PDB file of N, CA and C and ligand atoms in Angstrom:
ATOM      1  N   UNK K   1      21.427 -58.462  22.316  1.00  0.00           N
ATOM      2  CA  UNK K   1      21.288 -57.103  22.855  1.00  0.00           C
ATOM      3  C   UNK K   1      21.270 -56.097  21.706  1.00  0.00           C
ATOM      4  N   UNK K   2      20.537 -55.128  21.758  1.00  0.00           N
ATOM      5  CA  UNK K   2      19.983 -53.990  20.584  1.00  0.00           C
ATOM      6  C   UNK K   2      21.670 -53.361  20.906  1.00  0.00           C
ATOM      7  N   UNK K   3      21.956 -52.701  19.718  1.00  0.00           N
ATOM      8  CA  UNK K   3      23.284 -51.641  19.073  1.00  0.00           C
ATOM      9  C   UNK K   3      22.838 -50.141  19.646  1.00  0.00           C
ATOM     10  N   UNK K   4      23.189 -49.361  20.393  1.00  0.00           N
ATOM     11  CA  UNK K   4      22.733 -48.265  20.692  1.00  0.00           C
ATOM     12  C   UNK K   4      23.764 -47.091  20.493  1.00  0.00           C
ATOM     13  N   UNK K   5      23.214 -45.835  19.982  1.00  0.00           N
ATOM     14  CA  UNK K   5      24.461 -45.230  19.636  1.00  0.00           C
ATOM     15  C   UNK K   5      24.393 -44.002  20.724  1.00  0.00           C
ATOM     16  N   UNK K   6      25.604 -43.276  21.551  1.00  0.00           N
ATOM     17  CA  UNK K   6      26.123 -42.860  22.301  1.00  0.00           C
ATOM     18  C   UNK K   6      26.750 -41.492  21.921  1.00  0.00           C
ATOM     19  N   UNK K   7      26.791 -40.374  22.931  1.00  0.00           N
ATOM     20  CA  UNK K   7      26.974 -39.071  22.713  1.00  0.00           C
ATOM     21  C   UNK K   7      28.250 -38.921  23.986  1.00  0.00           C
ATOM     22  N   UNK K   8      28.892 -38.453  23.983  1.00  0.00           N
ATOM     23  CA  UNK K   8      29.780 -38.266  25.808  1.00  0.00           C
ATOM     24  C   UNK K   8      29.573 -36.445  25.668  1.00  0.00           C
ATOM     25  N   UNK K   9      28.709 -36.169  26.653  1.00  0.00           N
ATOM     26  CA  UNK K   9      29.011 -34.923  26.696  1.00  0.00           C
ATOM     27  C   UNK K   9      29.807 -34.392  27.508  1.00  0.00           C
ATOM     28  N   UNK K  10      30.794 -34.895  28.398  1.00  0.00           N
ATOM     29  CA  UNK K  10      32.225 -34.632  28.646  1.00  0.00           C
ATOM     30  C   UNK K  10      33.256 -34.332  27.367  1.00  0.00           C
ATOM     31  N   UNK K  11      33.207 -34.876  26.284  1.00  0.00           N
ATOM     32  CA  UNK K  11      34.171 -35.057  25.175  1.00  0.00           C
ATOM     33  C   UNK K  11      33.904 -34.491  23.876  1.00  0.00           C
ATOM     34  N   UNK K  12      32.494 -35.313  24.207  1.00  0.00           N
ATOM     35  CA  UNK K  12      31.556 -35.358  22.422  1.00  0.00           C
ATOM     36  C   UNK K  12      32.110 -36.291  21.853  1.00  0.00           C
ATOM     37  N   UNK K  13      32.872 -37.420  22.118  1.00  0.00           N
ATOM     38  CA  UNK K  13      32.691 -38.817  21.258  1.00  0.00           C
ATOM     39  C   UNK K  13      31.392 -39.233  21.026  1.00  0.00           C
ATOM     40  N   UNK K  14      31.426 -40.030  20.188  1.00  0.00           N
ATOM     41  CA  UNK K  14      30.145 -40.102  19.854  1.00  0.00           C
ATOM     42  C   UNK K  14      30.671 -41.809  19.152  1.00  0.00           C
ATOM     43  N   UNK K  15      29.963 -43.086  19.741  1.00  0.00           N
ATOM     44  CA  UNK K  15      30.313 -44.442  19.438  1.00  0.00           C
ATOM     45  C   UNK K  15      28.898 -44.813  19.683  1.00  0.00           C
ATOM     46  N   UNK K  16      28.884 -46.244  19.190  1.00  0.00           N
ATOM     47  CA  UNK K  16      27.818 -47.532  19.348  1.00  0.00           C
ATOM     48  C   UNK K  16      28.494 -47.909  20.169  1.00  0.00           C
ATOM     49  N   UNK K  17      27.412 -48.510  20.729  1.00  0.00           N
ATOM     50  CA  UNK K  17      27.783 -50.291  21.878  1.00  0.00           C
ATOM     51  C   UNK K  17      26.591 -50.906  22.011  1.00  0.00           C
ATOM     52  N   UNK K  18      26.514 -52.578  22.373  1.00  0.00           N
ATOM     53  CA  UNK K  18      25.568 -53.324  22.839  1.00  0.00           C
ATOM     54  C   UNK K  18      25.094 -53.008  24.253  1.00  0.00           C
ATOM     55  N   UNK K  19      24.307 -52.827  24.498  1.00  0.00           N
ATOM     56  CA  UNK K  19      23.865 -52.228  25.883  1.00  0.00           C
ATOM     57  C   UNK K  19      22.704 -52.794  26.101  1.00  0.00           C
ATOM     58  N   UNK K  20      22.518 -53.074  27.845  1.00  0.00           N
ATOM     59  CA  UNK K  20      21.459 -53.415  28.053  1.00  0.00           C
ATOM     60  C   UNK K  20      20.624 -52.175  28.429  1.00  0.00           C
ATOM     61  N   UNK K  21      19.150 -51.994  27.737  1.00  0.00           N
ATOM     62  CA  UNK K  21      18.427 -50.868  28.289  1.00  0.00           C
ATOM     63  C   UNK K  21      18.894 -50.037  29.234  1.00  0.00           C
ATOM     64  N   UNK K  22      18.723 -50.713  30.257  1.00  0.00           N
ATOM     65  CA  UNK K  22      18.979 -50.111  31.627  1.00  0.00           C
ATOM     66  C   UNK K  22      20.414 -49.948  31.874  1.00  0.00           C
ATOM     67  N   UNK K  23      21.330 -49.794  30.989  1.00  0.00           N
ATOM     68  CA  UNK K  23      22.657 -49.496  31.483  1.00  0.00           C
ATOM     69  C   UNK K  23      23.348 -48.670  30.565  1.00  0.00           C
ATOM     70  N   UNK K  24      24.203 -47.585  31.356  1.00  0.00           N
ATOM     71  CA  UNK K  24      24.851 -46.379  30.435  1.00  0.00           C
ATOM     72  C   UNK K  24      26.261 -46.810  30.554  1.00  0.00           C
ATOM     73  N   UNK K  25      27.042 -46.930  29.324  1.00  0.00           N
ATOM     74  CA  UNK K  25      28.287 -47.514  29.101  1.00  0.00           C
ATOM     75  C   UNK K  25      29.365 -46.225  29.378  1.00  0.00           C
ATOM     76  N   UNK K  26      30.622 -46.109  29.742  1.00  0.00           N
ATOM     77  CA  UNK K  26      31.733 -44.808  29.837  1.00  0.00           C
ATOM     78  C   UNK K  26      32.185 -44.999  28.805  1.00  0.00           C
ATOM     79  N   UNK K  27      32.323 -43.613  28.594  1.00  0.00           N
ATOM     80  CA  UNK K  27      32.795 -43.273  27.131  1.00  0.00           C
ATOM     81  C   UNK K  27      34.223 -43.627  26.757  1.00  0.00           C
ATOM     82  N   UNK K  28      34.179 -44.400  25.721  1.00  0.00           N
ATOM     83  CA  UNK K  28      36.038 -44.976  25.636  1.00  0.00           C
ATOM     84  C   UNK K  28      36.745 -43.955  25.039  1.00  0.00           C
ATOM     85  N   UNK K  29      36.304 -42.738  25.127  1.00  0.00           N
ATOM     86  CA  UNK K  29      37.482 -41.662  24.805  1.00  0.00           C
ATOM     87  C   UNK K  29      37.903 -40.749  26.098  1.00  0.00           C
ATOM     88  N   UNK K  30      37.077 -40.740  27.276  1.00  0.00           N
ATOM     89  CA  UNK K  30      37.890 -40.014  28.277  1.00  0.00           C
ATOM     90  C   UNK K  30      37.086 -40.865  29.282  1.00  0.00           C
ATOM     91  N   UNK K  31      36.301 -41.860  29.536  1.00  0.00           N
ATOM     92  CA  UNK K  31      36.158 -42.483  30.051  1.00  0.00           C
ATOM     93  C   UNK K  31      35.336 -42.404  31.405  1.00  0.00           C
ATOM     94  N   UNK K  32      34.317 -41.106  30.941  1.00  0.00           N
ATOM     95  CA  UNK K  32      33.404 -40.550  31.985  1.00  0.00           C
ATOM     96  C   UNK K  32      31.913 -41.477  31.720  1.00  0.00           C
ATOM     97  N   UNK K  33      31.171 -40.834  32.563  1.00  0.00           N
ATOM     98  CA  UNK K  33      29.806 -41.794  32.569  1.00  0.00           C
ATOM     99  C   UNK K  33      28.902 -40.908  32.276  1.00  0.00           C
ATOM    100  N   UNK K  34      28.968 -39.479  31.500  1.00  0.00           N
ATOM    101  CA  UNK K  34      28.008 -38.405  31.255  1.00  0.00           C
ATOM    102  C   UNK K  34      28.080 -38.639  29.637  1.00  0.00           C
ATOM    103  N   UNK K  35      27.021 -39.873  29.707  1.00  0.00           N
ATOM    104  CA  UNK K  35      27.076 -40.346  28.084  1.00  0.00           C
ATOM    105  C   UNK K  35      25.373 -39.950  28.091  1.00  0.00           C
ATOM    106  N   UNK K  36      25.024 -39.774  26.259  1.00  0.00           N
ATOM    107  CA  UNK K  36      23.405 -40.059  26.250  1.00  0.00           C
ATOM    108  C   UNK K  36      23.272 -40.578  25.488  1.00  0.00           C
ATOM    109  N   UNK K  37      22.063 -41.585  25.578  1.00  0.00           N
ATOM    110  CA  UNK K  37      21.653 -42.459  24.178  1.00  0.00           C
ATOM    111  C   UNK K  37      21.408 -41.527  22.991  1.00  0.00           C
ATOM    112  N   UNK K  38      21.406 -41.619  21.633  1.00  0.00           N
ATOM    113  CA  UNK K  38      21.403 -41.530  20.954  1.00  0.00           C
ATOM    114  C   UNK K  38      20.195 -41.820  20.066  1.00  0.00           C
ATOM    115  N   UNK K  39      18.560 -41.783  20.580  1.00  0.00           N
ATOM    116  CA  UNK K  39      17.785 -42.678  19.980  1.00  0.00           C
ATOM    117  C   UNK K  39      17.704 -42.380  18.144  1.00  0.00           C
ATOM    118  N   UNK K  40      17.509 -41.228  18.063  1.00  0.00           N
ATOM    119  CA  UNK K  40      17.376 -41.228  16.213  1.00  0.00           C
ATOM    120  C   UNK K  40      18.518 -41.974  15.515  1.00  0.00           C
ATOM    121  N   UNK K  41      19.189 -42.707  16.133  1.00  0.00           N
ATOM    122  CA  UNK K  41      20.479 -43.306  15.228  1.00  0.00           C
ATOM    123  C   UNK K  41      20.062 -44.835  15.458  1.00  0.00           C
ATOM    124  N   UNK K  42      18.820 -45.565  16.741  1.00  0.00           N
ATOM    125  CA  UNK K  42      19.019 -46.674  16.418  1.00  0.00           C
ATOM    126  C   UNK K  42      18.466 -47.637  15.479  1.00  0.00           C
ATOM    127  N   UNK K  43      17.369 -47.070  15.085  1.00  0.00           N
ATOM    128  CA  UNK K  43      16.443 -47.673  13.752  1.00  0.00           C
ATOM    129  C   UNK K  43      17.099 -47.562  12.534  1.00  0.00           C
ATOM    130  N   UNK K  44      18.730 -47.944  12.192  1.00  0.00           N
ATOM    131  CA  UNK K  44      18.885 -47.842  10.938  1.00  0.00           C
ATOM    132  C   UNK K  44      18.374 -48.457  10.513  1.00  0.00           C
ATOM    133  N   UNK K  45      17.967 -48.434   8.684  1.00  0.00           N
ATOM    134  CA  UNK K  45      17.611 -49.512   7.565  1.00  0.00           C
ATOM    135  C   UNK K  45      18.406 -50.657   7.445  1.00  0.00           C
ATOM    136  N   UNK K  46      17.988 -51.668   7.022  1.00  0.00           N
ATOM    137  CA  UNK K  46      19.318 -52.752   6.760  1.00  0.00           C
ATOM    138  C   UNK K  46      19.803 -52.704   5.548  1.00  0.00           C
ATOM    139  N   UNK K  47      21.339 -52.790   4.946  1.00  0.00           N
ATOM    140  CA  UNK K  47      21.190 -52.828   3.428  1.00  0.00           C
ATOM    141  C   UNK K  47      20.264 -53.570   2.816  1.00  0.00           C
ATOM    142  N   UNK K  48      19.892 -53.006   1.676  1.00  0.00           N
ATOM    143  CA  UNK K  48      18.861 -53.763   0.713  1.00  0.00           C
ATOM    144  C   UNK K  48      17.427 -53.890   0.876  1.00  0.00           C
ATOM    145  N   UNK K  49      17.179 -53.087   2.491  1.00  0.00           N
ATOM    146  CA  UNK K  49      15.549 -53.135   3.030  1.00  0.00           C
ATOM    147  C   UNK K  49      15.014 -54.309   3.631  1.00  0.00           C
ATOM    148  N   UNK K  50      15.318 -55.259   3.732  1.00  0.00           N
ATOM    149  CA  UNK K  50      15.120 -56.726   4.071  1.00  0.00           C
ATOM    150  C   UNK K  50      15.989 -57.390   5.033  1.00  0.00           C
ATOM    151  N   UNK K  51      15.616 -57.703   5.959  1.00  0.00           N
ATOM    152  CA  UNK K  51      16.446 -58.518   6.958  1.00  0.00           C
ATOM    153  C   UNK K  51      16.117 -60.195   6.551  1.00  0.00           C
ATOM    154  N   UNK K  52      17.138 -60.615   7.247  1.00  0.00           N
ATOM    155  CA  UNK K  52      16.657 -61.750   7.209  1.00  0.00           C
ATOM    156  C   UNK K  52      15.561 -62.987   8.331  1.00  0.00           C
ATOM    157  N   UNK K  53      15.738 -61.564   9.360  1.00  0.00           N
ATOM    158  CA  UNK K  53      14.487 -61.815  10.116  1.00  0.00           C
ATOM    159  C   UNK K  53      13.025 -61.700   9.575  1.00  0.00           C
ATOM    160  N   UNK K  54      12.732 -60.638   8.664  1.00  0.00           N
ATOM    161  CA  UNK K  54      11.740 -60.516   8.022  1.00  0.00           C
ATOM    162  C   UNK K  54      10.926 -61.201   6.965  1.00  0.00           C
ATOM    163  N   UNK K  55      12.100 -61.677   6.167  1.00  0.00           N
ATOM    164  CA  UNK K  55      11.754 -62.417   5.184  1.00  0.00           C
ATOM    165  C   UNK K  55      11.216 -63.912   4.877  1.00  0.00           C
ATOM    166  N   UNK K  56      10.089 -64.306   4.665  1.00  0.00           N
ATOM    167  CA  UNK K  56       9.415 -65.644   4.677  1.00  0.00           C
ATOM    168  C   UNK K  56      10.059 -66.077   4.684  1.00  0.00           C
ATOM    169  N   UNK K  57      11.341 -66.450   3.450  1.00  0.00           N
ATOM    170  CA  UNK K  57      12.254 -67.520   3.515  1.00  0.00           C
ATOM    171  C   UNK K  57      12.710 -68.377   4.338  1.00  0.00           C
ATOM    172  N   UNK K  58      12.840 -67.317   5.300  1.00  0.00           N
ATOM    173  CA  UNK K  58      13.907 -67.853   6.407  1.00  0.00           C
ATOM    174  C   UNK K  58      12.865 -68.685   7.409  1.00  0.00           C
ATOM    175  N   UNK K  59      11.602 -68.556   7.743  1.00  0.00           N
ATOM    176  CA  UNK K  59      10.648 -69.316   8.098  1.00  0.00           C
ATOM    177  C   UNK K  59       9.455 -70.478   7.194  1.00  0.00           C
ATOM    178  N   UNK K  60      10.151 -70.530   6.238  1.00  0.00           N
ATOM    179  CA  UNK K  60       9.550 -71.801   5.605  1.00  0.00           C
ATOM    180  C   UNK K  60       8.742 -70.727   4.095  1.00  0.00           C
ATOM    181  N   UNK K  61       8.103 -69.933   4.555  1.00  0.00           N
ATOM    182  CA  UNK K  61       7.272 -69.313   3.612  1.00  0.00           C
ATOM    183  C   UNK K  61       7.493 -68.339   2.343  1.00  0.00           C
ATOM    184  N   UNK K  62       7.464 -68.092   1.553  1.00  0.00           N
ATOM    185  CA  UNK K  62       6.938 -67.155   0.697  1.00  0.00           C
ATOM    186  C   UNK K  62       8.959 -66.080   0.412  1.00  0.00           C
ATOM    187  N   UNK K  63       9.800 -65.870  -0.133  1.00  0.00           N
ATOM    188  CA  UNK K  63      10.888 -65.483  -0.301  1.00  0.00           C
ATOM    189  C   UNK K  63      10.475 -63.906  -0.684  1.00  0.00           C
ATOM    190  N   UNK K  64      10.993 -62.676  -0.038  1.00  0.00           N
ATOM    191  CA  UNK K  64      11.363 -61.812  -0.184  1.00  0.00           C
ATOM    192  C   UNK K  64      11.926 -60.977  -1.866  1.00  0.00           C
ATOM    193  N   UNK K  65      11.481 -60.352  -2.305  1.00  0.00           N
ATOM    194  CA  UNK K  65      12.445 -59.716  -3.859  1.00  0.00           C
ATOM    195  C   UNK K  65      14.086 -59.915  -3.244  1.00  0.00           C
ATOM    196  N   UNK K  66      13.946 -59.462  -2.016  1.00  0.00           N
ATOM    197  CA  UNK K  66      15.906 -59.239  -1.597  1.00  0.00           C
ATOM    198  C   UNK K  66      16.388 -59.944  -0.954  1.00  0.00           C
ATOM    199  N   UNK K  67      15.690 -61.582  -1.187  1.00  0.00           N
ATOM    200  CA  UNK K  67      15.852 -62.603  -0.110  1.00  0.00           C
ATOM    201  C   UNK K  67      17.812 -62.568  -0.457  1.00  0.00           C
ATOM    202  N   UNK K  68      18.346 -62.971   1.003  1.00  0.00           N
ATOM    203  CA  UNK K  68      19.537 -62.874   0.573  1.00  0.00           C
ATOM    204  C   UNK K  68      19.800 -64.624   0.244  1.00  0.00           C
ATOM    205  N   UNK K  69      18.941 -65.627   0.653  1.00  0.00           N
ATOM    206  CA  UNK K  69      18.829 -66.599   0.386  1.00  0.00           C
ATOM    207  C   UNK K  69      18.601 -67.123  -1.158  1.00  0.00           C
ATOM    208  N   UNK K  70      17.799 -66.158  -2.061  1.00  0.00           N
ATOM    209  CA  UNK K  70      17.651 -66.490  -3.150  1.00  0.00           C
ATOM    210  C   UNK K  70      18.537 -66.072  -4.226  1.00  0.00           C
ATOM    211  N   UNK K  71      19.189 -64.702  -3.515  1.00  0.00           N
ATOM    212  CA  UNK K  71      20.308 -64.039  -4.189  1.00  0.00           C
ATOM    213  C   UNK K  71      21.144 -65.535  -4.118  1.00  0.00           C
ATOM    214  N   UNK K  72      21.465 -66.209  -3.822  1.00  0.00           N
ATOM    215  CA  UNK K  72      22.617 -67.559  -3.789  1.00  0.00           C
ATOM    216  C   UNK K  72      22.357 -68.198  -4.695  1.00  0.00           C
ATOM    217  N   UNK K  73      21.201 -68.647  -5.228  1.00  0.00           N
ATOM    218  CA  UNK K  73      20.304 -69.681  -5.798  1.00  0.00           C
ATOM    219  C   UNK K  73      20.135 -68.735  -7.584  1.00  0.00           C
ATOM    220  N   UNK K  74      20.111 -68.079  -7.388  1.00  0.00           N
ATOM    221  CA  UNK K  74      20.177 -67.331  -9.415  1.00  0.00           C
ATOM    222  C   UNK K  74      21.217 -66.661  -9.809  1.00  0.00           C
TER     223      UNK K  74
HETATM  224 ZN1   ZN Q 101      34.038 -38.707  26.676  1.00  0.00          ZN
END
């Protein structure tokens, strides 16, 4: 499940959670349901620019500059 980050505009906490699309989580600081997604916060970068989803390595092919796989290996 995607990391989605959360606003309570009852409170103004403001947290992540795993969420499914279609479902709005209560806010664990006063515990209302007048939360909003947060979309500009969920595309963070990964450290280093490279996931390890991305990177050939991890599928047989071709290793990444920031493979974290090759970082082990030199
Ligand atoms: Zn709240």
């Amino acid at each position: 499940m995607p990391l989605y980050a959360y606003r309570c505009n009852d409170c103004a906490h403001e947290f992540e959670t795993l969420s499914r699309f279609d479902e709005t989580p209560a806010c664990p600081g006063c515990g209302g349901a007048h939360v909003e997604r947060q979309l500009s916060l969920i595309a963070r970068p990964a450290p280093g620019g490279e996931t390890a989803e991305s990177c050939g390595a991890m599928s047989g092919g071709t290793p990444c500059a920031s493979c974290p796989a090759l970082a082990g290996q030199m």
